[in-house]
PDB file of C-alpha atoms in Angstrom:
ATOM      1  CA  MET Z   8     143.226  64.086 -17.228  1.00  0.00           C
ATOM      2  CA  ARG Z   9     142.827  61.835 -20.231  1.00  0.00           C
ATOM      3  CA  LYS Z  10     144.350  58.383 -20.076  1.00  0.00           C
ATOM      4  CA  ILE Z  11     147.052  57.267 -22.449  1.00  0.00           C
ATOM      5  CA  TYR Z  12     146.604  53.843 -24.054  1.00  0.00           C
ATOM      6  CA  LEU Z  13     149.842  52.010 -24.843  1.00  0.00           C
ATOM      7  CA  ILE Z  14     149.707  48.953 -27.089  1.00  0.00           C
ATOM      8  CA  SER Z  15     152.543  46.971 -25.513  1.00  0.00           C
ATOM      9  CA  ASN Z  16     153.250  44.055 -23.186  1.00  0.00           C
ATOM     10  CA  THR Z  17     155.678  46.233 -21.203  1.00  0.00           C
ATOM     11  CA  LYS Z  18     153.998  47.520 -18.068  1.00  0.00           C
ATOM     12  CA  MET Z  19     154.264  51.230 -17.268  1.00  0.00           C
ATOM     13  CA  THR Z  20     154.516  52.638 -13.735  1.00  0.00           C
ATOM     14  CA  ASP Z  21     152.625  55.761 -14.733  1.00  0.00           C
ATOM     15  CA  GLU Z  22     148.999  55.289 -13.624  1.00  0.00           C
ATOM     16  CA  SER Z  23     147.768  57.475 -16.460  1.00  0.00           C
ATOM     17  CA  VAL Z  24     149.039  54.912 -18.982  1.00  0.00           C
ATOM     18  CA  VAL Z  25     146.819  51.904 -19.696  1.00  0.00           C
ATOM     19  CA  ASN Z  26     148.556  48.893 -21.229  1.00  0.00           C
ATOM     20  CA  LEU Z  27     146.727  47.056 -23.992  1.00  0.00           C
ATOM     21  CA  SER Z  28     148.413  43.691 -24.500  1.00  0.00           C
ATOM     22  CA  VAL Z  29     147.874  42.252 -27.955  1.00  0.00           C
ATOM     23  CA  SER Z  30     150.082  39.189 -27.676  1.00  0.00           C
ATOM     24  CA  LYS Z  31     151.189  36.627 -25.131  1.00  0.00           C
ATOM     25  CA  ILE Z  32     154.332  34.500 -25.021  1.00  0.00           C
ATOM     26  CA  GLU Z  33     153.745  30.883 -24.088  1.00  0.00           C
ATOM     27  CA  PHE Z  34     156.549  28.319 -24.104  1.00  0.00           C
ATOM     28  CA  LEU Z  35     155.792  24.851 -25.466  1.00  0.00           C
ATOM     29  CA  LYS Z  36     157.508  21.586 -24.623  1.00  0.00           C
ATOM     30  CA  PHE Z  37     159.882  20.198 -27.246  1.00  0.00           C
ATOM     31  CA  GLU Z  38     163.041  18.111 -27.567  1.00  0.00           C
ATOM     32  CA  LEU Z  39     166.161  19.412 -29.285  1.00  0.00           C
ATOM     33  CA  ASN Z  40     169.700  18.072 -29.520  1.00  0.00           C
ATOM     34  CA  LEU Z  41     171.902  21.117 -30.156  1.00  0.00           C
ATOM     35  CA  SER Z  42     174.853  18.909 -31.120  1.00  0.00           C
ATOM     36  CA  ASP Z  43     173.014  18.039 -34.354  1.00  0.00           C
ATOM     37  CA  TYR Z  44     173.486  21.609 -35.597  1.00  0.00           C
ATOM     38  CA  ASP Z  45     176.466  23.670 -36.767  1.00  0.00           C
ATOM     39  CA  VAL Z  46     175.158  27.062 -35.624  1.00  0.00           C
ATOM     40  CA  LEU Z  47     172.199  28.596 -33.810  1.00  0.00           C
ATOM     41  CA  VAL Z  48     170.464  31.645 -35.315  1.00  0.00           C
ATOM     42  CA  ALA Z  49     168.331  33.546 -32.804  1.00  0.00           C
ATOM     43  CA  THR Z  50     165.948  36.381 -33.644  1.00  0.00           C
ATOM     44  CA  SER Z  51     164.478  36.761 -30.146  1.00  0.00           C
ATOM     45  CA  LYS Z  52     165.787  36.612 -26.596  1.00  0.00           C
ATOM     46  CA  ASN Z  53     162.840  34.341 -25.813  1.00  0.00           C
ATOM     47  CA  ALA Z  54     164.522  31.611 -27.852  1.00  0.00           C
ATOM     48  CA  PHE Z  55     166.878  31.070 -24.916  1.00  0.00           C
ATOM     49  CA  ASN Z  56     164.030  31.265 -22.414  1.00  0.00           C
ATOM     50  CA  ALA Z  57     162.373  28.481 -24.409  1.00  0.00           C
ATOM     51  CA  LEU Z  58     165.566  26.378 -24.259  1.00  0.00           C
ATOM     52  CA  LYS Z  59     165.752  26.940 -20.516  1.00  0.00           C
ATOM     53  CA  PHE Z  60     162.054  26.078 -20.116  1.00  0.00           C
ATOM     54  CA  ASN Z  61     162.699  22.735 -21.813  1.00  0.00           C
ATOM     55  CA  GLY Z  62     165.803  21.943 -19.779  1.00  0.00           C
ATOM     56  CA  ILE Z  63     168.156  22.152 -22.776  1.00  0.00           C
ATOM     57  CA  SER Z  64     171.707  23.018 -21.753  1.00  0.00           C
ATOM     58  CA  PRO Z  65     174.055  25.237 -23.828  1.00  0.00           C
ATOM     59  CA  ILE Z  66     176.972  23.656 -25.683  1.00  0.00           C
ATOM     60  CA  ASN Z  67     179.981  25.012 -27.554  1.00  0.00           C
ATOM     61  CA  LEU Z  68     177.916  26.183 -30.515  1.00  0.00           C
ATOM     62  CA  PRO Z  69     178.228  29.450 -32.493  1.00  0.00           C
ATOM     63  CA  VAL Z  70     175.231  31.739 -31.952  1.00  0.00           C
ATOM     64  CA  PHE Z  71     174.147  34.431 -34.415  1.00  0.00           C
ATOM     65  CA  ALA Z  72     171.961  36.895 -32.503  1.00  0.00           C
ATOM     66  CA  ILE Z  73     169.912  39.543 -34.279  1.00  0.00           C
ATOM     67  CA  ALA Z  74     170.427  42.301 -31.672  1.00  0.00           C
ATOM     68  CA  ASN Z  75     172.212  43.189 -28.416  1.00  0.00           C
ATOM     69  CA  SER Z  76     169.315  42.083 -26.188  1.00  0.00           C
ATOM     70  CA  CYS Z  77     169.267  38.711 -27.924  1.00  0.00           C
ATOM     71  CA  ALA Z  78     173.060  38.387 -27.619  1.00  0.00           C
ATOM     72  CA  SER Z  79     172.906  39.253 -23.893  1.00  0.00           C
ATOM     73  CA  ALA Z  80     170.273  36.545 -23.344  1.00  0.00           C
ATOM     74  CA  ALA Z  81     172.492  34.035 -25.161  1.00  0.00           C
ATOM     75  CA  ARG Z  82     175.470  34.997 -23.003  1.00  0.00           C
ATOM     76  CA  GLU Z  83     173.446  34.760 -19.784  1.00  0.00           C
ATOM     77  CA  PHE Z  84     172.153  31.354 -20.850  1.00  0.00           C
ATOM     78  CA  GLY Z  85     175.730  30.086 -21.189  1.00  0.00           C
ATOM     79  CA  PHE Z  86     176.770  30.426 -24.820  1.00  0.00           C
ATOM     80  CA  GLY Z  87     180.241  31.882 -25.332  1.00  0.00           C
ATOM     81  CA  GLU Z  88     180.656  32.272 -29.090  1.00  0.00           C
ATOM     82  CA  ILE Z  89     178.136  34.935 -30.118  1.00  0.00           C
ATOM     83  CA  TYR Z  90     177.919  37.098 -33.219  1.00  0.00           C
ATOM     84  CA  THR Z  91     175.685  40.153 -32.810  1.00  0.00           C
ATOM     85  CA  GLY Z  92     173.942  41.497 -35.887  1.00  0.00           C
ATOM     86  CA  LYS Z  93     174.584  45.059 -36.970  1.00  0.00           C
ATOM     87  CA  ASN Z  94     170.977  45.514 -38.120  1.00  0.00           C
ATOM     88  CA  ALA Z  95     167.971  44.271 -36.154  1.00  0.00           C
ATOM     89  CA  HIS Z  96     165.732  43.899 -39.206  1.00  0.00           C
ATOM     90  CA  GLY Z  97     165.150  40.314 -40.321  1.00  0.00           C
ATOM     91  CA  ASP Z  98     165.983  40.620 -44.033  1.00  0.00           C
ATOM     92  CA  ASP Z  99     169.077  42.747 -43.408  1.00  0.00           C
ATOM     93  CA  PHE Z 100     170.231  40.343 -40.689  1.00  0.00           C
ATOM     94  CA  ALA Z 101     169.811  37.390 -43.054  1.00  0.00           C
ATOM     95  CA  ARG Z 102     171.895  39.066 -45.756  1.00  0.00           C
ATOM     96  CA  GLU Z 103     174.509  40.045 -43.177  1.00  0.00           C
ATOM     97  CA  ILE Z 104     175.104  36.562 -41.793  1.00  0.00           C
ATOM     98  CA  LEU Z 105     174.702  34.600 -45.066  1.00  0.00           C
ATOM     99  CA  PRO Z 106     178.427  34.584 -45.986  1.00  0.00           C
ATOM    100  CA  LEU Z 107     179.332  33.820 -42.356  1.00  0.00           C
ATOM    101  CA  LEU Z 108     176.980  30.823 -42.334  1.00  0.00           C
ATOM    102  CA  ILE Z 109     178.367  29.556 -45.645  1.00  0.00           C
ATOM    103  CA  GLY Z 110     181.897  29.893 -44.284  1.00  0.00           C
ATOM    104  CA  ALA Z 111     180.992  28.112 -41.044  1.00  0.00           C
ATOM    105  CA  ARG Z 112     179.419  25.260 -43.024  1.00  0.00           C
ATOM    106  CA  LEU Z 113     182.481  24.881 -45.251  1.00  0.00           C
ATOM    107  CA  ALA Z 114     184.770  25.052 -42.210  1.00  0.00           C
ATOM    108  CA  SER Z 115     182.900  22.142 -40.607  1.00  0.00           C
ATOM    109  CA  LEU Z 116     184.129  19.947 -43.478  1.00  0.00           C
ATOM    110  CA  LEU Z 117     187.746  20.455 -42.335  1.00  0.00           C
ATOM    111  CA  ASN Z 118     189.484  19.765 -39.046  1.00  0.00           C
ATOM    112  CA  GLU Z 119     189.494  22.794 -36.771  1.00  0.00           C
ATOM    113  CA  ARG Z 120     193.142  23.831 -37.131  1.00  0.00           C
ATOM    114  CA  LYS Z 121     193.097  23.489 -40.915  1.00  0.00           C
ATOM    115  CA  ALA Z 122     189.823  25.445 -41.097  1.00  0.00           C
ATOM    116  CA  LEU Z 123     191.311  28.223 -38.949  1.00  0.00           C
ATOM    117  CA  LYS Z 124     194.437  28.404 -41.103  1.00  0.00           C
ATOM    118  CA  THR Z 125     192.340  28.480 -44.286  1.00  0.00           C
ATOM    119  CA  GLY Z 126     190.145  31.224 -42.844  1.00  0.00           C
ATOM    120  CA  LEU Z 127     193.060  33.414 -41.775  1.00  0.00           C
ATOM    121  CA  PHE Z 128     194.853  33.197 -45.118  1.00  0.00           C
ATOM    122  CA  GLY Z 129     191.506  33.705 -46.849  1.00  0.00           C
ATOM    123  CA  THR Z 130     190.741  36.865 -44.856  1.00  0.00           C
ATOM    124  CA  LEU Z 131     194.207  38.197 -45.732  1.00  0.00           C
ATOM    125  CA  PHE Z 132     193.533  37.597 -49.428  1.00  0.00           C
ATOM    126  CA  ALA Z 133     190.102  39.212 -49.107  1.00  0.00           C
ATOM    127  CA  SER Z 134     191.529  42.240 -47.246  1.00  0.00           C
ATOM    128  CA  ILE Z 135     194.097  42.788 -50.045  1.00  0.00           C
ATOM    129  CA  PHE Z 136     191.246  42.535 -52.547  1.00  0.00           C
ATOM    130  CA  ILE Z 137     189.224  45.096 -50.538  1.00  0.00           C
ATOM    131  CA  ALA Z 138     192.180  47.484 -50.329  1.00  0.00           C
ATOM    132  CA  PHE Z 139     192.661  47.231 -54.092  1.00  0.00           C
ATOM    133  CA  MET Z 140     188.960  47.899 -54.760  1.00  0.00           C
ATOM    134  CA  LEU Z 141     188.768  50.847 -52.364  1.00  0.00           C
ATOM    135  CA  CYS Z 142     192.050  52.568 -53.144  1.00  0.00           C
ATOM    136  CA  PHE Z 143     191.497  52.486 -56.908  1.00  0.00           C
ATOM    137  CA  LYS Z 144     187.808  53.446 -56.584  1.00  0.00           C
ATOM    138  CA  PHE Z 145     186.401  50.458 -58.488  1.00  0.00           C
ATOM    139  CA  GLU Z 146     182.679  49.933 -59.074  1.00  0.00           C
ATOM    140  CA  VAL Z 147     180.588  49.107 -56.014  1.00  0.00           C
ATOM    141  CA  ILE Z 148     179.932  45.539 -57.221  1.00  0.00           C
ATOM    142  CA  GLY Z 149     183.641  44.794 -56.865  1.00  0.00           C
ATOM    143  CA  VAL Z 150     183.638  46.147 -53.293  1.00  0.00           C
ATOM    144  CA  ILE Z 151     180.571  44.027 -52.460  1.00  0.00           C
ATOM    145  CA  ILE Z 152     182.267  40.875 -53.778  1.00  0.00           C
ATOM    146  CA  ALA Z 153     185.421  41.691 -51.801  1.00  0.00           C
ATOM    147  CA  PHE Z 154     183.513  42.166 -48.545  1.00  0.00           C
ATOM    148  CA  PHE Z 155     181.487  39.020 -49.219  1.00  0.00           C
ATOM    149  CA  LEU Z 156     184.742  37.056 -49.448  1.00  0.00           C
ATOM    150  CA  LEU Z 157     185.987  38.666 -46.229  1.00  0.00           C
ATOM    151  CA  LEU Z 158     182.834  37.621 -44.361  1.00  0.00           C
ATOM    152  CA  LEU Z 159     182.931  34.182 -45.985  1.00  0.00           C
ATOM    153  CA  PHE Z 160     186.428  33.468 -44.655  1.00  0.00           C
ATOM    154  CA  THR Z 161     185.545  35.100 -41.334  1.00  0.00           C
ATOM    155  CA  GLY Z 162     182.944  32.349 -41.103  1.00  0.00           C
ATOM    156  CA  PHE Z 163     185.849  29.893 -41.120  1.00  0.00           C
ATOM    157  CA  VAL Z 164     187.627  31.763 -38.331  1.00  0.00           C
ATOM    158  CA  LEU Z 165     184.897  32.600 -35.798  1.00  0.00           C
ATOM    159  CA  PRO Z 166     183.599  29.113 -34.876  1.00  0.00           C
ATOM    160  CA  THR Z 167     186.938  27.305 -35.099  1.00  0.00           C
ATOM    161  CA  ALA Z 168     188.934  29.904 -33.135  1.00  0.00           C
ATOM    162  CA  SER Z 169     186.359  29.972 -30.349  1.00  0.00           C
ATOM    163  CA  SER Z 170     186.086  26.187 -30.270  1.00  0.00           C
ATOM    164  CA  LEU Z 171     189.860  25.734 -30.042  1.00  0.00           C
ATOM    165  CA  ALA Z 172     190.135  28.424 -27.370  1.00  0.00           C
ATOM    166  CA  MET Z 173     187.363  26.871 -25.278  1.00  0.00           C
ATOM    167  CA  ASN Z 174     188.939  23.414 -25.580  1.00  0.00           C
ATOM    168  CA  GLU Z 175     192.346  24.719 -24.516  1.00  0.00           C
ATOM    169  CA  GLY Z 176     190.820  26.600 -21.581  1.00  0.00           C
ATOM    170  CA  ARG Z 177     188.297  23.951 -20.570  1.00  0.00           C
ATOM    171  CA  GLU Z 178     189.317  24.168 -16.910  1.00  0.00           C
ATOM    172  CA  TYR Z 179     188.529  27.890 -16.980  1.00  0.00           C
ATOM    173  CA  ALA Z 180     185.500  27.784 -19.293  1.00  0.00           C
ATOM    174  CA  GLY Z 181     183.775  30.727 -17.610  1.00  0.00           C
ATOM    175  CA  SER Z 182     186.791  33.021 -17.895  1.00  0.00           C
ATOM    176  CA  ALA Z 183     187.476  31.872 -21.457  1.00  0.00           C
ATOM    177  CA  SER Z 184     183.884  32.611 -22.448  1.00  0.00           C
ATOM    178  CA  ALA Z 185     184.046  36.059 -20.829  1.00  0.00           C
ATOM    179  CA  ILE Z 186     187.272  36.927 -22.678  1.00  0.00           C
ATOM    180  CA  LEU Z 187     185.830  35.759 -26.000  1.00  0.00           C
ATOM    181  CA  GLY Z 188     182.777  37.918 -25.403  1.00  0.00           C
ATOM    182  CA  PHE Z 189     184.806  40.971 -24.348  1.00  0.00           C
ATOM    183  CA  CYS Z 190     187.475  41.013 -27.073  1.00  0.00           C
ATOM    184  CA  PRO Z 191     185.238  41.781 -30.122  1.00  0.00           C
ATOM    185  CA  PHE Z 192     183.657  44.758 -28.344  1.00  0.00           C
ATOM    186  CA  PHE Z 193     187.003  46.064 -27.093  1.00  0.00           C
ATOM    187  CA  LEU Z 194     188.778  45.698 -30.419  1.00  0.00           C
ATOM    188  CA  GLY Z 195     185.766  47.131 -32.247  1.00  0.00           C
ATOM    189  CA  GLY Z 196     185.895  50.187 -29.998  1.00  0.00           C
ATOM    190  CA  VAL Z 197     189.601  50.647 -30.712  1.00  0.00           C
ATOM    191  CA  VAL Z 198     189.357  50.150 -34.475  1.00  0.00           C
ATOM    192  CA  SER Z 199     186.131  52.061 -35.209  1.00  0.00           C
ATOM    193  CA  PRO Z 200     187.536  55.615 -34.903  1.00  0.00           C
ATOM    194  CA  LEU Z 201     190.631  54.714 -36.924  1.00  0.00           C
ATOM    195  CA  VAL Z 202     188.687  54.164 -40.150  1.00  0.00           C
ATOM    196  CA  GLY Z 203     187.498  57.764 -40.009  1.00  0.00           C
ATOM    197  CA  LEU Z 204     190.975  59.270 -40.127  1.00  0.00           C
ATOM    198  CA  GLY Z 205     191.900  61.049 -43.365  1.00  0.00           C
ATOM    199  CA  ASP Z 206     190.595  59.522 -46.575  1.00  0.00           C
ATOM    200  CA  ILE Z 207     188.123  56.858 -45.447  1.00  0.00           C
ATOM    201  CA  PHE Z 208     188.958  54.577 -48.384  1.00  0.00           C
ATOM    202  CA  TYR Z 209     192.659  54.460 -47.500  1.00  0.00           C
ATOM    203  CA  SER Z 210     192.161  54.316 -43.724  1.00  0.00           C
ATOM    204  CA  THR Z 211     189.609  51.488 -44.013  1.00  0.00           C
ATOM    205  CA  SER Z 212     191.963  49.524 -46.276  1.00  0.00           C
ATOM    206  CA  ILE Z 213     194.885  49.965 -43.877  1.00  0.00           C
ATOM    207  CA  VAL Z 214     192.856  48.992 -40.798  1.00  0.00           C
ATOM    208  CA  ILE Z 215     191.413  45.839 -42.419  1.00  0.00           C
ATOM    209  CA  LEU Z 216     194.833  44.792 -43.717  1.00  0.00           C
ATOM    210  CA  ALA Z 217     196.495  45.454 -40.356  1.00  0.00           C
ATOM    211  CA  CYS Z 218     193.869  43.450 -38.440  1.00  0.00           C
ATOM    212  CA  THR Z 219     194.036  40.426 -40.744  1.00  0.00           C
ATOM    213  CA  LEU Z 220     197.845  40.489 -40.732  1.00  0.00           C
ATOM    214  CA  LEU Z 221     197.908  40.713 -36.930  1.00  0.00           C
ATOM    215  CA  ALA Z 222     195.509  37.775 -36.654  1.00  0.00           C
ATOM    216  CA  LEU Z 223     197.583  35.635 -39.037  1.00  0.00           C
ATOM    217  CA  ILE Z 224     200.900  36.510 -37.353  1.00  0.00           C
ATOM    218  CA  SER Z 225     199.396  35.719 -33.928  1.00  0.00           C
ATOM    219  CA  PHE Z 226     198.201  32.333 -35.201  1.00  0.00           C
ATOM    220  CA  LEU Z 227     201.597  31.436 -36.706  1.00  0.00           C
ATOM    221  CA  ARG Z 228     203.464  32.459 -33.534  1.00  0.00           C
ATOM    222  CA  LEU Z 229     201.089  30.534 -31.280  1.00  0.00           C
ATOM    223  CA  LYS Z 230     201.329  27.519 -33.570  1.00  0.00           C
ATOM    224  CA  ARG Z 231     205.147  27.653 -33.312  1.00  0.00           C
ATOM    225  CA  VAL Z 232     204.985  27.858 -29.508  1.00  0.00           C
ATOM    226  CA  ALA Z 233     202.517  24.941 -29.343  1.00  0.00           C
TER     227      ALA Z 233
END
């Protein structure tokens, strides 16, 4: 029987498969103060292995992970606020997170509560803009601008909401981190099939508007209770 040659670092249990490794991962020593940065963008799960190798501990820092395996490594390392890319290709991932990074940078110029409030009202404005563009079938450039604004203001919301939640639940940091990690996946699973009901332009508009309104109402009610 002829042997199969597999060009990969992943070992196979099948004896007929011969692994040909063409690369090797070697961690180098370095010093890094994560508190000097606003966000951490990771394109490989080995980024967190490198941090661990150098004895660098996780902090309350937003992480933008390129794929699920990278996000899982970030979560296992100890990060709680993680955004997982929808596309694992580098250029697409960069374009996807650009408005989020701009929003996060602008949000860092404000205090956390003001940044969160700005982000929530901004996402509501952007969702109304999106609904208008979709329902009246405007040119695609208008839809792109509307979604860019939505992601921009989402960049205000994600880091500040997670930071405030972690600070409030500092005594239960592990549980708080687990809830923050679970909620996006749960809500995404609930919302995803809804946008496919009926006319996708109308259903998408309604779902985005409903979600942003719910987020803003929840913030205002919690603020009143606090």
